[in-house]
XYZ file of N, CA and C in Angstrom:
588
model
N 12.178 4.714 -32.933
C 12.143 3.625 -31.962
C 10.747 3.014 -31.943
N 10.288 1.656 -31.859
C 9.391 1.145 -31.864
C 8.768 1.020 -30.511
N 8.024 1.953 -30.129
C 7.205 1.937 -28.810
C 6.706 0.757 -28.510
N 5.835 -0.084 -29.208
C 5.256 -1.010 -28.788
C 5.899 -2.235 -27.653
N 7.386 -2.224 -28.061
C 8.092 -2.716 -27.253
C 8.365 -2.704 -25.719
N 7.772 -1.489 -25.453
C 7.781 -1.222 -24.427
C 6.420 -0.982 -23.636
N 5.176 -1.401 -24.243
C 4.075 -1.722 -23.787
C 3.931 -2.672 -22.851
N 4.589 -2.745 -21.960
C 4.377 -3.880 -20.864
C 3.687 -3.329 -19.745
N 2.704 -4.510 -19.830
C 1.532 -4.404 -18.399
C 2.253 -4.541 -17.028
N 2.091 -3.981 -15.889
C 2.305 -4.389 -14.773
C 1.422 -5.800 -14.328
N 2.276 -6.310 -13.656
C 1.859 -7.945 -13.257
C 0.640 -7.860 -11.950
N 0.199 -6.821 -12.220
C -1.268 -7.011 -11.222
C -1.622 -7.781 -10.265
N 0.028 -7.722 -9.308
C 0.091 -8.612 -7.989
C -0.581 -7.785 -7.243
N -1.551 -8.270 -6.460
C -2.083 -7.540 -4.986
C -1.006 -6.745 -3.969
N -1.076 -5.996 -3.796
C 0.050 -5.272 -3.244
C 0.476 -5.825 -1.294
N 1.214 -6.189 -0.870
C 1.126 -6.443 0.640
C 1.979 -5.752 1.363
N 1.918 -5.723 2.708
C 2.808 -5.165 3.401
C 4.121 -6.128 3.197
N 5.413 -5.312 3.285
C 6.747 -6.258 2.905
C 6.887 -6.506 1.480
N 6.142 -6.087 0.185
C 6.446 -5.979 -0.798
C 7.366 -4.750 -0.857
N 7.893 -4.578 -1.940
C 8.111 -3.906 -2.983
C 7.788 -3.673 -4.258
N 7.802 -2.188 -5.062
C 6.695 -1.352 -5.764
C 7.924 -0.979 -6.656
N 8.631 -1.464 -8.171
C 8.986 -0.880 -9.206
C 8.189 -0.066 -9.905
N 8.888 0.823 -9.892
C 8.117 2.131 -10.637
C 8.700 2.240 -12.209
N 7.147 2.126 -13.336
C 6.967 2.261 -14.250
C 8.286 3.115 -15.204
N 8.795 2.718 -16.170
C 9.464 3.940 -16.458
C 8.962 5.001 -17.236
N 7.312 4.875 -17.326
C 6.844 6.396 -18.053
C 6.343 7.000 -16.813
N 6.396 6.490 -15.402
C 6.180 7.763 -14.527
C 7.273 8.676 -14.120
N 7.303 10.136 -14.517
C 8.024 10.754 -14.793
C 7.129 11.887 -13.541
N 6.178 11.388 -12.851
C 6.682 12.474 -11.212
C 7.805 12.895 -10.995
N 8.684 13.799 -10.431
C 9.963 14.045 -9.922
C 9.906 12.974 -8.860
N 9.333 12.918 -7.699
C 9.251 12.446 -6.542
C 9.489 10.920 -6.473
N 8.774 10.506 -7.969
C 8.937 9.091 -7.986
C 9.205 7.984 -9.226
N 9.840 8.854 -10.050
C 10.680 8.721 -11.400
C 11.828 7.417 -10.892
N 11.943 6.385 -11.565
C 12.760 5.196 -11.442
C 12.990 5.455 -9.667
N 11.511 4.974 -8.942
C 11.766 4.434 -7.946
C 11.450 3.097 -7.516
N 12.359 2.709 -5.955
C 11.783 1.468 -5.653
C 11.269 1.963 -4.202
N 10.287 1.183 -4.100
C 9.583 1.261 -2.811
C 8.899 0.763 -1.879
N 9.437 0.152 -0.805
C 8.922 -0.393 -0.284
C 7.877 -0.282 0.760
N 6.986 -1.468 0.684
C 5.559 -1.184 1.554
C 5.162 -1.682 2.874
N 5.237 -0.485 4.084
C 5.938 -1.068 5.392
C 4.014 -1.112 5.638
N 3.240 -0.645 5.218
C 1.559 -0.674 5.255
C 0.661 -0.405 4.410
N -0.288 -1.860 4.483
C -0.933 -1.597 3.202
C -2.506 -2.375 3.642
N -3.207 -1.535 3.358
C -5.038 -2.001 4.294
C -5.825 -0.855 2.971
N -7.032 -1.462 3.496
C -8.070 -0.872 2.777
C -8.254 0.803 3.066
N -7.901 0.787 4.211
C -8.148 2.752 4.436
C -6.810 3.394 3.665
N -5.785 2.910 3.194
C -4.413 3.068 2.582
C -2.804 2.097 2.286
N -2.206 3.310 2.073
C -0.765 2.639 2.012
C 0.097 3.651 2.546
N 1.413 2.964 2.794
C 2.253 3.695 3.459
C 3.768 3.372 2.419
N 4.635 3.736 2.337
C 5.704 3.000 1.682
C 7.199 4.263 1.751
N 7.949 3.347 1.847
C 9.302 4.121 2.115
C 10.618 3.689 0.760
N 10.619 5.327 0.149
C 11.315 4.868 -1.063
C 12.942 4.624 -0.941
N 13.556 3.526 -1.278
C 14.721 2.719 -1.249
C 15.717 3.270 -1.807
N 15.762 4.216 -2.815
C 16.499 4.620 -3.663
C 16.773 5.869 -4.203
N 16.586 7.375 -3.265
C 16.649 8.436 -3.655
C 17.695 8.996 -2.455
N 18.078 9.445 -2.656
C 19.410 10.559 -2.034
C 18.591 11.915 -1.774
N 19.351 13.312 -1.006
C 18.723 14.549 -1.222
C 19.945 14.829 -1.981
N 19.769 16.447 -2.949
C 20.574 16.868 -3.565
C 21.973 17.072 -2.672
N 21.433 16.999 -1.416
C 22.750 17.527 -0.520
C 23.130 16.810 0.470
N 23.957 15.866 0.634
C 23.891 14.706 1.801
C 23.546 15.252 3.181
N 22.932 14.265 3.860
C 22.346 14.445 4.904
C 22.454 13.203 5.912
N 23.180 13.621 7.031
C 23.879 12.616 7.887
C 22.964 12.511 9.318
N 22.956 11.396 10.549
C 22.020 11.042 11.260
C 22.872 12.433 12.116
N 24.039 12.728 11.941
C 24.289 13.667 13.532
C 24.259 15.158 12.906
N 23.517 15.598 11.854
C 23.454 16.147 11.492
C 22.112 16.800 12.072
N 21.217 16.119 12.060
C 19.615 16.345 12.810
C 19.856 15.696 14.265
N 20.703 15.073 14.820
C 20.750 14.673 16.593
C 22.358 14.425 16.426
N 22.975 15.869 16.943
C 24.277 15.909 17.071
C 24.828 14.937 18.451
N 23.451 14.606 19.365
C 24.011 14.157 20.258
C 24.383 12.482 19.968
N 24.189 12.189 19.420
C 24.836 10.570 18.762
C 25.865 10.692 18.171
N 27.137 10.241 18.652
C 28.169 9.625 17.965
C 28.553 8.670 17.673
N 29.393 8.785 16.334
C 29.509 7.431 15.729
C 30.960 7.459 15.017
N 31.441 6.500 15.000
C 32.904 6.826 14.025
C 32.653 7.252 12.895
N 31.421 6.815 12.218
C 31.399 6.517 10.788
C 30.226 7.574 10.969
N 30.267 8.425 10.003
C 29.153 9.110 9.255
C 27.914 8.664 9.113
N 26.450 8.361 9.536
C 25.704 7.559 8.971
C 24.438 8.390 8.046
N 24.298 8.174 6.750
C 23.214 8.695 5.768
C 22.324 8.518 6.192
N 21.343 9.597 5.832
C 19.963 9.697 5.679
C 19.217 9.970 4.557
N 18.185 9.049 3.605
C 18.012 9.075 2.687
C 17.038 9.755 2.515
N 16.070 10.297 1.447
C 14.575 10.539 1.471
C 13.856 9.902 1.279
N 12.840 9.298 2.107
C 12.132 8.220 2.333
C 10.668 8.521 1.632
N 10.822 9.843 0.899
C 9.256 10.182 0.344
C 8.760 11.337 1.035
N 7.872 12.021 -0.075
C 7.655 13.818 0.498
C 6.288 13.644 1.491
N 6.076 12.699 1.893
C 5.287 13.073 3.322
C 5.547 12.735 4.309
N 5.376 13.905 5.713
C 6.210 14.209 6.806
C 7.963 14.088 6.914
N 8.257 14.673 5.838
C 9.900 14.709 5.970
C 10.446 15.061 6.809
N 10.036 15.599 7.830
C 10.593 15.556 9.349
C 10.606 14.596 10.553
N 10.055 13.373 9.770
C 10.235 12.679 10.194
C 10.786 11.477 9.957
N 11.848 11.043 11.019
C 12.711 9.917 10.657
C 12.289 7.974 10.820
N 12.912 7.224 10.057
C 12.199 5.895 9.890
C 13.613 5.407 9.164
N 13.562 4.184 10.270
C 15.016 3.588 10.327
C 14.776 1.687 10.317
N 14.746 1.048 8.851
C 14.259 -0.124 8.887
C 16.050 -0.985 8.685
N 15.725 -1.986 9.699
C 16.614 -2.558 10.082
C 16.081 -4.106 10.403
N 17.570 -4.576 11.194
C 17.251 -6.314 10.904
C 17.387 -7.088 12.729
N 17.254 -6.032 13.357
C 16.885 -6.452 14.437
C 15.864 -7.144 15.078
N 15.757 -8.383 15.487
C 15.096 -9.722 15.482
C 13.951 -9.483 16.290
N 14.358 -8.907 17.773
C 13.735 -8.940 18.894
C 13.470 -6.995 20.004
N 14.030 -6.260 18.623
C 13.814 -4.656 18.630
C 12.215 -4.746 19.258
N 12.399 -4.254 20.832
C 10.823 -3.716 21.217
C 10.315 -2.655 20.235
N 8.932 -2.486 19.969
C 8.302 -2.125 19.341
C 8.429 -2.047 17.593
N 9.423 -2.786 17.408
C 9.316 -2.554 15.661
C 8.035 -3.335 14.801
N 8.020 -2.697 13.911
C 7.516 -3.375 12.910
C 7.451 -4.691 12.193
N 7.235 -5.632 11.915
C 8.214 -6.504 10.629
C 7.649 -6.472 9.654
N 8.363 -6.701 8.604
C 8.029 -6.191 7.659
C 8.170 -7.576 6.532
N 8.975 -8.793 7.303
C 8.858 -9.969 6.505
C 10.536 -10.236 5.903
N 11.049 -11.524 5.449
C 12.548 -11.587 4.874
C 13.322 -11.114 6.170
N 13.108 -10.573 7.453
C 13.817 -10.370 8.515
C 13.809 -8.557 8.255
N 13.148 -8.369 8.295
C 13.429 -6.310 8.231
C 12.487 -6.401 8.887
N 12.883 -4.959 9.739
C 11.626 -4.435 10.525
C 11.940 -2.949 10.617
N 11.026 -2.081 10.522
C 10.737 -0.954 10.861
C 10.819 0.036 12.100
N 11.353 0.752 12.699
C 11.785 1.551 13.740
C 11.386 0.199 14.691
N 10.931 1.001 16.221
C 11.493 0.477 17.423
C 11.872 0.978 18.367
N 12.451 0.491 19.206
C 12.817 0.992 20.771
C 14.510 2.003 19.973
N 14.361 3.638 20.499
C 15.445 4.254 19.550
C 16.830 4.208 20.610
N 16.316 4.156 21.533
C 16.975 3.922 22.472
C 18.732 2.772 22.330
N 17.812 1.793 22.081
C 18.850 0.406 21.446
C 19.284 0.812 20.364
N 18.934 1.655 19.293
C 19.349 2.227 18.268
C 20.608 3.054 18.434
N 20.407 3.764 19.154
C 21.197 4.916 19.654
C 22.645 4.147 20.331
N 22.645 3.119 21.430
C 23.301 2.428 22.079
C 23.971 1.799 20.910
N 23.625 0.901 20.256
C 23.704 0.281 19.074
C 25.047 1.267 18.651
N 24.601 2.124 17.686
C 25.354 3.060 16.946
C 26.686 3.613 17.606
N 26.626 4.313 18.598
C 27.809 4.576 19.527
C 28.717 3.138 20.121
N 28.103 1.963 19.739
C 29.054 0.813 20.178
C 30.213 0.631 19.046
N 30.008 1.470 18.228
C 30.841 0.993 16.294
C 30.933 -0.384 15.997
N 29.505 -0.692 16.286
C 29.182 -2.029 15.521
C 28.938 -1.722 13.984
N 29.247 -2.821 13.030
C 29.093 -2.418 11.470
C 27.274 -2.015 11.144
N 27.057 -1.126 10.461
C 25.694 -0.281 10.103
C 25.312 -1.034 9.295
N 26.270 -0.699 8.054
C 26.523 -1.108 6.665
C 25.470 -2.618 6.426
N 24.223 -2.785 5.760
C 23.647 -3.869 6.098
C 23.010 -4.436 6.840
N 22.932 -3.713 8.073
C 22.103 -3.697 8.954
C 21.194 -2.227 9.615
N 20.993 -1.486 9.530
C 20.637 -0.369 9.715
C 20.270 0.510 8.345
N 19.504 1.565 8.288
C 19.156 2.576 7.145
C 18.321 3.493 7.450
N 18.727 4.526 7.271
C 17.756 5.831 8.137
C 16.899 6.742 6.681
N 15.609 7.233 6.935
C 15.011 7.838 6.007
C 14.782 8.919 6.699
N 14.066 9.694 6.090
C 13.208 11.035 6.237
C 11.953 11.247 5.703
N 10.893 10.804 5.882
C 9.742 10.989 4.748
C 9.559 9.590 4.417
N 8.211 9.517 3.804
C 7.817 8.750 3.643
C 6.222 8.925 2.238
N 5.997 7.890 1.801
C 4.936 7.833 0.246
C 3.808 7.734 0.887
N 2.787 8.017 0.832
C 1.580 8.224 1.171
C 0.453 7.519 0.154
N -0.798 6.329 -0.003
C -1.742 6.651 -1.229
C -2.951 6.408 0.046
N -3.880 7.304 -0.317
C -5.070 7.313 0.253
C -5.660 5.554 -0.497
N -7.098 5.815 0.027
C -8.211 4.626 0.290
C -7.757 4.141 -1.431
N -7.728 2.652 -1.904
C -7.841 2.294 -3.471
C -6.635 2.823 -4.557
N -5.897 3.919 -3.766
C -5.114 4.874 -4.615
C -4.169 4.093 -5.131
N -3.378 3.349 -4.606
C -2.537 2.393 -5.432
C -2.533 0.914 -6.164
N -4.187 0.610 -6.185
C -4.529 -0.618 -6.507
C -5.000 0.153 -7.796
N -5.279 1.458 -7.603
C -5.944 1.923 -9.138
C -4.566 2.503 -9.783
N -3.520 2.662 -9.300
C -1.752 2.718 -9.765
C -1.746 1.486 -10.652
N -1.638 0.613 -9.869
C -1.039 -0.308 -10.322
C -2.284 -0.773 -11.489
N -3.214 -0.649 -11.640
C -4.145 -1.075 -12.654
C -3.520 -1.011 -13.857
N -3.415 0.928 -13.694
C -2.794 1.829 -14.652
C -1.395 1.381 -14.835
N -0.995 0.591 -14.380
C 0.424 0.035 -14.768
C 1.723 0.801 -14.561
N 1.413 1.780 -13.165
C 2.500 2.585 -12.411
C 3.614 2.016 -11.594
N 2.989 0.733 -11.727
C 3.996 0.100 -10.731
C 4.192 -1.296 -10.867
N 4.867 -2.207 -10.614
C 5.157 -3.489 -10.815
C 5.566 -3.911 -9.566
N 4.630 -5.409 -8.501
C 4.909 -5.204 -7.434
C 5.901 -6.896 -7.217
N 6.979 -6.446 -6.469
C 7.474 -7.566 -6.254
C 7.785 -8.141 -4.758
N 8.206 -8.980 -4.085
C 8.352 -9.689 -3.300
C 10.146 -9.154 -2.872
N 10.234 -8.882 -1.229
C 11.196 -8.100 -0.753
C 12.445 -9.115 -1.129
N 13.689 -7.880 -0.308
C 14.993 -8.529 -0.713
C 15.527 -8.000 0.372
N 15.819 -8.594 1.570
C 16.533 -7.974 2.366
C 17.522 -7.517 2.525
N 19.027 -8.418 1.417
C 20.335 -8.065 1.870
C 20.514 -6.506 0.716
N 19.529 -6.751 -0.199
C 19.931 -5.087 -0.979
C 19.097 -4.088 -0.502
N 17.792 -4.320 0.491
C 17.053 -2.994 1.167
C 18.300 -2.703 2.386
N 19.092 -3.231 2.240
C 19.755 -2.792 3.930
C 20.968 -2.192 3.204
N 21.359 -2.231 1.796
C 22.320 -1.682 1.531
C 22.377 -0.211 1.003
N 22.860 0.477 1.058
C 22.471 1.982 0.347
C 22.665 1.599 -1.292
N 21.378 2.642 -1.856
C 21.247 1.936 -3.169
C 21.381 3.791 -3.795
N 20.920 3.527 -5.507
C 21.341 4.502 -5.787
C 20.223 4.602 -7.048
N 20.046 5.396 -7.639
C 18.928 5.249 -9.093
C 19.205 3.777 -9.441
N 20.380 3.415 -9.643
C 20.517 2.307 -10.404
C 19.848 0.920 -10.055
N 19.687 0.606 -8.586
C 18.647 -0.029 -8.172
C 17.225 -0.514 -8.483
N 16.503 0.608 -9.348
C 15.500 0.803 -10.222
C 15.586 -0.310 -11.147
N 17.003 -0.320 -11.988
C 17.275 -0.775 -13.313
C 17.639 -2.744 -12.638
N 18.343 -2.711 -11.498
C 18.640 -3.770 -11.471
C 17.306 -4.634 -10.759
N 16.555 -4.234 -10.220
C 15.215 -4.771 -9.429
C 14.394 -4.915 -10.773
N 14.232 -4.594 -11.890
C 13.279 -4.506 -12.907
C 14.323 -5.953 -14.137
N 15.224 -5.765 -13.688
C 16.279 -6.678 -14.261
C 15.957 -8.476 -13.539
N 16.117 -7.947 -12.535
C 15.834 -8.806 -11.844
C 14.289 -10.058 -11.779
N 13.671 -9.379 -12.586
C 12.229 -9.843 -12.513
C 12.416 -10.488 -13.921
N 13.450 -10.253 -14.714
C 13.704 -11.017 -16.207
C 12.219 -10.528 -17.204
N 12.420 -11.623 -18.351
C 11.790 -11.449 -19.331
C 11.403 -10.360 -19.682
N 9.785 -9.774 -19.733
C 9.211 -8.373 -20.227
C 9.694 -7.512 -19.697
N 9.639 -7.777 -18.076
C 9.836 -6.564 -17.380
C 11.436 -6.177 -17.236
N 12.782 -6.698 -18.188
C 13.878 -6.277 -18.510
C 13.632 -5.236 -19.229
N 12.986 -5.020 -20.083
C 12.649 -4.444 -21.294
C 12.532 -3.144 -20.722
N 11.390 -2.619 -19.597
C 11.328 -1.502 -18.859
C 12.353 -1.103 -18.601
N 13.517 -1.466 -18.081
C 14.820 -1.168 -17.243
C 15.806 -0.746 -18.424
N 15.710 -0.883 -20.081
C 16.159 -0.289 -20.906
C 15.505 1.137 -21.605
N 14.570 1.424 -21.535
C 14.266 2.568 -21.444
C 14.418 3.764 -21.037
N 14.678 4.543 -21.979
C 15.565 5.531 -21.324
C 14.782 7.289 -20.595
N 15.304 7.419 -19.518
C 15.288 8.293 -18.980
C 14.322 9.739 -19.713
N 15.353 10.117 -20.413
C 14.574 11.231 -21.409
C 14.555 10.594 -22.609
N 13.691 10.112 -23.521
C 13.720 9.502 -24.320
C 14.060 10.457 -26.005
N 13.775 11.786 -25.521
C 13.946 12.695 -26.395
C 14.930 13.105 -26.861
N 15.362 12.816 -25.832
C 17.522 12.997 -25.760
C 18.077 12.063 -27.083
N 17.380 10.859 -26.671
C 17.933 9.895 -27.732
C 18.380 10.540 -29.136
């Protein structure tokens, strides 16, 4: 196979809060191997970012960790990234949610849980509007501006109606698709390349 083909630079966008972060396909971390990720904070003392697209090996449901919420429907909890995994972060599209975040494209970040909670027990549709994590990505001071130098990441501009949808590895392939030309090329690359 001709490697060179797959020498593509990351597009050395400044990273912002409300982006999103395609991950390289030669980073082969476990933690962050064909991820997408989005960046709910991003300043000179760090970054913060919550990954879009990983499952746990073992599903993991919201009444599973607060049995006291009911809901008709089952609602997932994804892994949002291995720091503080005990703690939960639920970005959604609520306009006027006291205390949330925004995050830009209409998403915002936790909030009053309260309305959350109310919310959920009304069996209003989730699906697209709601998404619960566990954990969250961490880079200290420079740490991901010197990532992305190194060409770990490719940063793009959010998407609201597919961050609200549950996504799956494949997300990786279609967000890198999505950016066309060179950076298609990444999204054909394969996994274990050794396998080939």
């Amino acid at each position: 196979m001709d490697m060179q083909m797959f020498q593509v630079q990351s597009n050395k966008i400044v990273p912002m809060k409300g982006n999103i972060l395609i991950s390289s396909p030669f980073l082969h971390d476990f933690q962050f191997a064909r991820s997408v990720i989005l960046l709910v904070e991003h300043s000179e003392e760090g970054s913060v970012g919550i990954v879009m697209n990983q499952n746990f090996r073992t599903h993991i449901f919201l009444d599973d960790i607060l049995p006291h919420i009911r809901s008709r429907e089952r609602i997932p909890i994804y892994k949002g990234g291995p720091v503080c995994a005990d703690t939960l972060f639920y970005l959604h599209s609520f306009k006027n949610l006291r205390g949330a975040i925004p995050l830009g494209d209409g998403l915002y970040l936790n909030g009053d849980f309260d309305f959350i909670k109310r919310y959920i027990q009304s069996d209003e549709p989730l699906n697209g509007v709601i998404r619960f994590f566990t954990g969250y990505a961490g880079w200290d001071k420079g740490q991901l501006e010197h990532e992305i130098e190194d060409n770990t990441w490719v940063v793009s501009p959010i998407g609201k109606k597919a961050l609200l949808e549950p996504q799956s590895r494949k997300f990786w392939k279609e967000c890198l698709n999505g950016l066309g030309g060179k950076y298609a090329l990444w999204a054909t690359y394969p996994l274990y390349p050794v396998l080939n």
